[in-house]
Tab-separated table of C-alpha atoms and ligand atoms in Angstrom:
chain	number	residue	atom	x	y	z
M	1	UNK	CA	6.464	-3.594	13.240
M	2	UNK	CA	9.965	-2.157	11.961
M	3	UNK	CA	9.845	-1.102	8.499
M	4	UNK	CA	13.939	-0.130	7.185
M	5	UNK	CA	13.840	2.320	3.459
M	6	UNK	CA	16.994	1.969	1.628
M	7	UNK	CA	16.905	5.349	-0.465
M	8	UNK	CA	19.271	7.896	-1.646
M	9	UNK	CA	16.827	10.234	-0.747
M	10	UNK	CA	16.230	9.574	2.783
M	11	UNK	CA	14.717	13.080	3.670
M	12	UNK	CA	12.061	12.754	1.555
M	13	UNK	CA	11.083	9.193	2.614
M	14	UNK	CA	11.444	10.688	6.565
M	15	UNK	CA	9.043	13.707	5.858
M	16	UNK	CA	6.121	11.365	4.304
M	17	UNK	CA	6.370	8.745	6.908
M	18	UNK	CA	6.479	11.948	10.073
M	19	UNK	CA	3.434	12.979	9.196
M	20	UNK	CA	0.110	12.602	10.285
M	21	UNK	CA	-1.467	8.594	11.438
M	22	UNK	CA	2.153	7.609	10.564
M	23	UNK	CA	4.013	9.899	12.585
M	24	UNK	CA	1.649	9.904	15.519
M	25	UNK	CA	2.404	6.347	15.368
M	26	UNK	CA	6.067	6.423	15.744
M	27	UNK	CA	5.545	8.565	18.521
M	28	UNK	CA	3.625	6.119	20.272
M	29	UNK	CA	5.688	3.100	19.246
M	30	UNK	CA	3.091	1.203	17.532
M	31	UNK	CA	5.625	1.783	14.216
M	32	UNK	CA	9.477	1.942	13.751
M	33	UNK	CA	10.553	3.338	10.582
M	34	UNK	CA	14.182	3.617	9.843
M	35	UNK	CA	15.087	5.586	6.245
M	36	UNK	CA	18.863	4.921	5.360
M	37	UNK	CA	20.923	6.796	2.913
M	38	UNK	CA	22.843	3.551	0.373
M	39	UNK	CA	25.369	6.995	-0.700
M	40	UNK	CA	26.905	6.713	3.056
M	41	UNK	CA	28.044	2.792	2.483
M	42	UNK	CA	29.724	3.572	-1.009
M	43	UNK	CA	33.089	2.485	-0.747
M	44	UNK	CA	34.907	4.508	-2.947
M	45	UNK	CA	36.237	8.177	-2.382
M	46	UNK	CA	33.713	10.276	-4.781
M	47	UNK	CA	30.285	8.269	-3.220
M	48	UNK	CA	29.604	7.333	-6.540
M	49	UNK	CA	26.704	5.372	-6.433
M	50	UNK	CA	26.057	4.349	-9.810
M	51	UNK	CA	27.312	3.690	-13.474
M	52	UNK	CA	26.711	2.933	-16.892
M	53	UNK	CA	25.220	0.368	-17.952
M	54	UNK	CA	27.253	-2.902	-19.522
M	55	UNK	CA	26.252	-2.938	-23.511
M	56	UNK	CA	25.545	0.620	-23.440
M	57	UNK	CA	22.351	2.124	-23.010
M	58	UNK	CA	20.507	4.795	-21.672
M	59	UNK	CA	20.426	5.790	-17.636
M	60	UNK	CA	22.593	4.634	-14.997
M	61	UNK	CA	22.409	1.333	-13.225
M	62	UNK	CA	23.072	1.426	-9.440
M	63	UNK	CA	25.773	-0.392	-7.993
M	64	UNK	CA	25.622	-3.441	-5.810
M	65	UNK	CA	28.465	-3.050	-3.388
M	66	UNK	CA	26.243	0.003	-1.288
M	67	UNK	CA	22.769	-1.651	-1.395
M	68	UNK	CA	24.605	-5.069	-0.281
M	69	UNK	CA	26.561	-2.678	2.708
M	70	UNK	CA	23.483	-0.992	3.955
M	71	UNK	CA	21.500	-4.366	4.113
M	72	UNK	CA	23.842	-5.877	5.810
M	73	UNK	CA	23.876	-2.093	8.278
M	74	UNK	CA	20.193	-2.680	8.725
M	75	UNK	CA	20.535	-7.026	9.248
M	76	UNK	CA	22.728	-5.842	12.429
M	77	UNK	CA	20.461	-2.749	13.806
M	78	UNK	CA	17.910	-4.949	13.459
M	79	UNK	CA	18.976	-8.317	14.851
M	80	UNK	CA	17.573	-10.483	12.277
M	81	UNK	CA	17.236	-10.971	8.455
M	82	UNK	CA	14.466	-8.594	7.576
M	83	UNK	CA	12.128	-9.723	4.068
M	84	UNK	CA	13.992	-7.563	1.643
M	85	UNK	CA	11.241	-5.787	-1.372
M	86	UNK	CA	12.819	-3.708	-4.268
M	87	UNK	CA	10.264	-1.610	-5.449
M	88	UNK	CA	10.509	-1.696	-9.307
M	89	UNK	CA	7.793	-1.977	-12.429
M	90	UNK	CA	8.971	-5.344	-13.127
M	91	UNK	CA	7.159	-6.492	-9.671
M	92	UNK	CA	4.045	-8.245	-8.717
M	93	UNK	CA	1.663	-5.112	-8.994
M	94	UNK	CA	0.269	-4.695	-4.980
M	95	UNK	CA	-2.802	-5.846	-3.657
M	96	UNK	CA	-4.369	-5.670	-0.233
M	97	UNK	CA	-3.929	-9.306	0.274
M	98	UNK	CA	-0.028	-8.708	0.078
M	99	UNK	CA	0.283	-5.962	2.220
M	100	UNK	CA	-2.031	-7.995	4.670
M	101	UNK	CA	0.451	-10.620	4.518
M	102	UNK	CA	3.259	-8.166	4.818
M	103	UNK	CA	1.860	-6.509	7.826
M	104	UNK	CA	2.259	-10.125	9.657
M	105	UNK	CA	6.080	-9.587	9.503
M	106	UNK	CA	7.958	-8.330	12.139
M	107	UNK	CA	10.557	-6.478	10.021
M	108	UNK	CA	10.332	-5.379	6.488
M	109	UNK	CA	13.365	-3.637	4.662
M	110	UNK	CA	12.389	-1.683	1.533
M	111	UNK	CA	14.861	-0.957	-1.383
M	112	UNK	CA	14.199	2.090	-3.727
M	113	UNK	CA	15.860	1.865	-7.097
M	114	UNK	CA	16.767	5.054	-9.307
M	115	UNK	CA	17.512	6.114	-12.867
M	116	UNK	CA	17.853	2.852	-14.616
M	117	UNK	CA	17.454	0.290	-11.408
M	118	UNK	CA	19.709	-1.769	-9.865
M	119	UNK	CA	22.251	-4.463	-10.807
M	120	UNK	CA	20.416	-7.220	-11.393
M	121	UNK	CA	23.080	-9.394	-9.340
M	122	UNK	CA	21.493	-7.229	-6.143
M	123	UNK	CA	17.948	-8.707	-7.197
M	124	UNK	CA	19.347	-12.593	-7.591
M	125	UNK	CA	21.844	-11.982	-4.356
M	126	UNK	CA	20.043	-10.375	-2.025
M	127	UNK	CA	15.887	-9.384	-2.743
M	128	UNK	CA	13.180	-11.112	-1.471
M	129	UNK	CA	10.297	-10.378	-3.277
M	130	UNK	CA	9.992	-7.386	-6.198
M	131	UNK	CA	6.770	-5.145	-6.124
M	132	UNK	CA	5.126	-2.690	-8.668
M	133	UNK	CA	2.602	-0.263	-7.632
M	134	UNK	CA	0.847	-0.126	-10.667
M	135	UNK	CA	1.531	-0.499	-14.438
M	136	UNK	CA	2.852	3.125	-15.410
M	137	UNK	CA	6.857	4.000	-14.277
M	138	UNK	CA	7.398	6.394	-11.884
M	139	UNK	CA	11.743	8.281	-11.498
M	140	UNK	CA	12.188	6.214	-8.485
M	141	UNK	CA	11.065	3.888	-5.998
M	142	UNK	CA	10.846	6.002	-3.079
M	143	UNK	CA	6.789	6.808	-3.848
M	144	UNK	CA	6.488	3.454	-4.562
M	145	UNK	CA	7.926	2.313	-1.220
M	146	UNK	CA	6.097	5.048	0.790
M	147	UNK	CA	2.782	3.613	-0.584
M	148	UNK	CA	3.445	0.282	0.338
M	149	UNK	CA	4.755	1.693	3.488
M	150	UNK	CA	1.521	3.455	4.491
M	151	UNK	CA	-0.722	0.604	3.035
M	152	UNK	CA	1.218	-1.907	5.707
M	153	UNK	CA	1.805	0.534	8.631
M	154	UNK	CA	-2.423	1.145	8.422
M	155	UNK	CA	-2.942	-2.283	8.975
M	156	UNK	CA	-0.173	-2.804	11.951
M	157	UNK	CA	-2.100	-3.031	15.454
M	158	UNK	CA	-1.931	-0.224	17.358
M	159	UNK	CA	-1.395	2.335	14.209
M	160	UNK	CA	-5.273	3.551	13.417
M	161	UNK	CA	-7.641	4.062	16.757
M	162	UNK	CA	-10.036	1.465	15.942
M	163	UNK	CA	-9.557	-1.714	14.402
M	164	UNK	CA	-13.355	-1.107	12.520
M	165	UNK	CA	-11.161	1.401	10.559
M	166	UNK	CA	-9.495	-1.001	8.183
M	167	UNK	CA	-12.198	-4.131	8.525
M	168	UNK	CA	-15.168	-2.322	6.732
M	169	UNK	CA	-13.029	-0.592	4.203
M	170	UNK	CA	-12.968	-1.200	0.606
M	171	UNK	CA	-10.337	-3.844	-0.745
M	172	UNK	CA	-10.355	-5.422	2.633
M	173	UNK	CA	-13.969	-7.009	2.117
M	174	UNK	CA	-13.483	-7.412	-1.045
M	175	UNK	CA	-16.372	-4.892	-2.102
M	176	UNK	CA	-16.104	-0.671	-2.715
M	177	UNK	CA	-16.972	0.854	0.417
M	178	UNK	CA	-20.704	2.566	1.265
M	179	UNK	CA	-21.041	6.426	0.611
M	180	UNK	CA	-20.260	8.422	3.491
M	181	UNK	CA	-22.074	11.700	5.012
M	182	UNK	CA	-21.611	13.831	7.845
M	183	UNK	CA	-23.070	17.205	8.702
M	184	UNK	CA	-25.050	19.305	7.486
M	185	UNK	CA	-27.947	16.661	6.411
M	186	UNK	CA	-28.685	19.427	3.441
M	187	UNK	CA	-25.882	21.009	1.749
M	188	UNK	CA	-26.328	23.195	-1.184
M	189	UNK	CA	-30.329	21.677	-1.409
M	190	UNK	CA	-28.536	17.895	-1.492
M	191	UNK	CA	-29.842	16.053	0.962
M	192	UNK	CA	-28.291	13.082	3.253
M	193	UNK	CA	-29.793	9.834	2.189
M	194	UNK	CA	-33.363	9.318	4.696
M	195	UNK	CA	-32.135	5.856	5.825
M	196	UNK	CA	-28.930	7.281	7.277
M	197	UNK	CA	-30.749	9.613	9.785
M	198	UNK	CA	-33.653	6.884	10.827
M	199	UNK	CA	-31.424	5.612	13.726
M	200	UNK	CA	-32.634	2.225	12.986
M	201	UNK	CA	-29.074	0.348	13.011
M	202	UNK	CA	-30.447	-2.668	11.301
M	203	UNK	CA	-32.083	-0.734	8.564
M	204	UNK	CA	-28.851	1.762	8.212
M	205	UNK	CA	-26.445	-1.803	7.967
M	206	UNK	CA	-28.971	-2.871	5.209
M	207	UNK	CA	-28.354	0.046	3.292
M	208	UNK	CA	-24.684	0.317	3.189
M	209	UNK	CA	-24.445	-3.256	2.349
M	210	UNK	CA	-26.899	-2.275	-0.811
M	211	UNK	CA	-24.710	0.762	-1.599
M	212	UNK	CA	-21.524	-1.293	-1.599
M	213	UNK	CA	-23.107	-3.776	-3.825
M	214	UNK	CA	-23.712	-1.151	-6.640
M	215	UNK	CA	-21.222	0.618	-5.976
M	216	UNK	CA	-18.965	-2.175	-6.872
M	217	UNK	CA	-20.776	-3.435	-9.846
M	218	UNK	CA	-20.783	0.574	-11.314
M	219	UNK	CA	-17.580	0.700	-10.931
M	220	UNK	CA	-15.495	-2.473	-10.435
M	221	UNK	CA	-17.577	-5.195	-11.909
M	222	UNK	CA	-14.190	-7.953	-11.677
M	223	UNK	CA	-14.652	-7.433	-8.023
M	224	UNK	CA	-18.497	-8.191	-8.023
M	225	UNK	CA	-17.950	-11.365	-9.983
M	226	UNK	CA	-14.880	-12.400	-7.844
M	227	UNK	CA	-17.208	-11.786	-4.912
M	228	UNK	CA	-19.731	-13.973	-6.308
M	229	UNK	CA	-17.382	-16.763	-7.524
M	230	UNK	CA	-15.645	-17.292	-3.821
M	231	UNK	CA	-19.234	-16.963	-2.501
M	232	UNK	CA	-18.983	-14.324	0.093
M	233	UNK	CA	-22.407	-12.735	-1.821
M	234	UNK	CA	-25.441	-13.720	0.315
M	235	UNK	CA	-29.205	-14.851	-1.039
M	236	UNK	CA	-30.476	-11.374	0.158
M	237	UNK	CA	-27.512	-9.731	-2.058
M	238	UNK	CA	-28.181	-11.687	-4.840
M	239	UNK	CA	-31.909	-10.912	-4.791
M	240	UNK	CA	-31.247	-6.906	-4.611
M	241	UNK	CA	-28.960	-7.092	-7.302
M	242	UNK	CA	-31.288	-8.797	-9.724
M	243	UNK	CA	-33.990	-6.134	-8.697
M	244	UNK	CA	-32.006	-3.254	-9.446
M	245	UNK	CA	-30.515	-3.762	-12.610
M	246	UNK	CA	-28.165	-1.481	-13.928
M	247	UNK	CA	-29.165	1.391	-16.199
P	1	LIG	N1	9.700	2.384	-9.729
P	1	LIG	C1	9.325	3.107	-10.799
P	1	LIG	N2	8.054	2.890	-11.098
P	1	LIG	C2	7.572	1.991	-10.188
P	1	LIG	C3	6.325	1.355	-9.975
P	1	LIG	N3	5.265	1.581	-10.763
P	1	LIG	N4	6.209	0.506	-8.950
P	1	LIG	C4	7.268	0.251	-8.168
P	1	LIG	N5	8.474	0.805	-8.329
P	1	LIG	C5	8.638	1.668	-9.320
């Protein structure tokens, strides 16, 4: 997958997405990731890239005529119309079924808005789809866009070693993931849970699928009951629940 960032702060964006499963991926070619600077497509002398806003106002509003030169920069590198996302509060907030969606696209173009946004003739001209990463505002949309960036890339074949990586996760099954261990089986007189060291596969499955279950109702009971209502719980699941109530 080719994912373009439109950004006035391209460094940034190229030092998150270098790093790490993300860079080792672009080394590899499982991931192209192309982070453009909107100030080098201004088209007037001072690389102004933004104004004040019409009717006054606090902030600046960014101007079209750079965002709309840069996409069309990145529509010719890349060949074809890439979906076009502005990351800005007023979005759909994220959720792993978008990204999933979004990873099934060969080429994604994200915009990053600062100060005030952009002109809103940019959004009706020109933007695909507008996503929030949560309801709080952040200065910019370059976090944003790295998040959704990383949450897409992760789920692009070839990016993480094993493809079990992302299926058992939480989100992606709809339930919190299992508690996880690893050595030494007592640390600080806290000891590793009895049916992780059994060896019995069948018995250590059981488990995590019990520890996911409470897990989720502890903490995210909307995504118990959602589980329930599109009936992915099972009779055994069910039955567990109703003998452990919570306390
Ligand atoms: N820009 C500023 N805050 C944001 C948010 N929460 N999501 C997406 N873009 C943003």
């Amino acid at each position: 997958m080719r994912i373009d960032i439109m950004t006035l702060f391209p460094d940034m964006c190229e030092a998150v997405m270098g790093e790490s499963i993300l860079g080792r991926a672009r080394k590899k070619g499982a991931l192209e990731v192309h982070c453009h600077q909107i100030r080098d497509y201004t088209d007037n002398k001072q690389k102004q890239v933004d104004d004040y806003p019409y009717g006054g106002g606090l902030g600046m509003v960014m101007y079209a005529q750079p965002i709309d030169a840069c996409f069309r920069a990145v529509c010719e590198q890349t060949g074809e119309r890439p979906h076009l996302v502005y990351l800005t509060p007023q979005g759909q907030v994220l959720t792993q079924q978008r990204a999933k969606e979004l990873a099934g696209l060969p080429n994604l173009c994200l915009l990053c808005g600062h100060y005030e946004g952009v002109d809103e003739r940019v959004v009706e001209a020109l933007v695909d789809e507008q996503i929030s990463i949560g309801d709080y505002v952040l200065t910019g949309g370059e976090l944003p866009a790295l998040v959704l960036a990383d949450c897409i890339a992760r789920l692009t074949p070839g990016v993480l070693s094993e493809e079990a990586c992302f299926t058992e996760e939480s989100h992606f099954s709809g339930l919190l993931e299992y508690p996880q261990y690893t050595r030494p089986a007592v640390w600080e007189g806290r000891e590793v849970p009895a049916e992780l060291l059994s060896g019995h596969h069948a018995n250590i499955d059981r488990w995590r699928r019990e520890q996911s279950l409470l897990r989720t109702r502890r903490q995210r009971p909307d995504m118990l009951e959602r589980a329930e209502r599109e009936g992915r719980l099972s009779e055994k699941d069910r039955e567990f629940l109703k003998l452990n109530p919570l306390d």
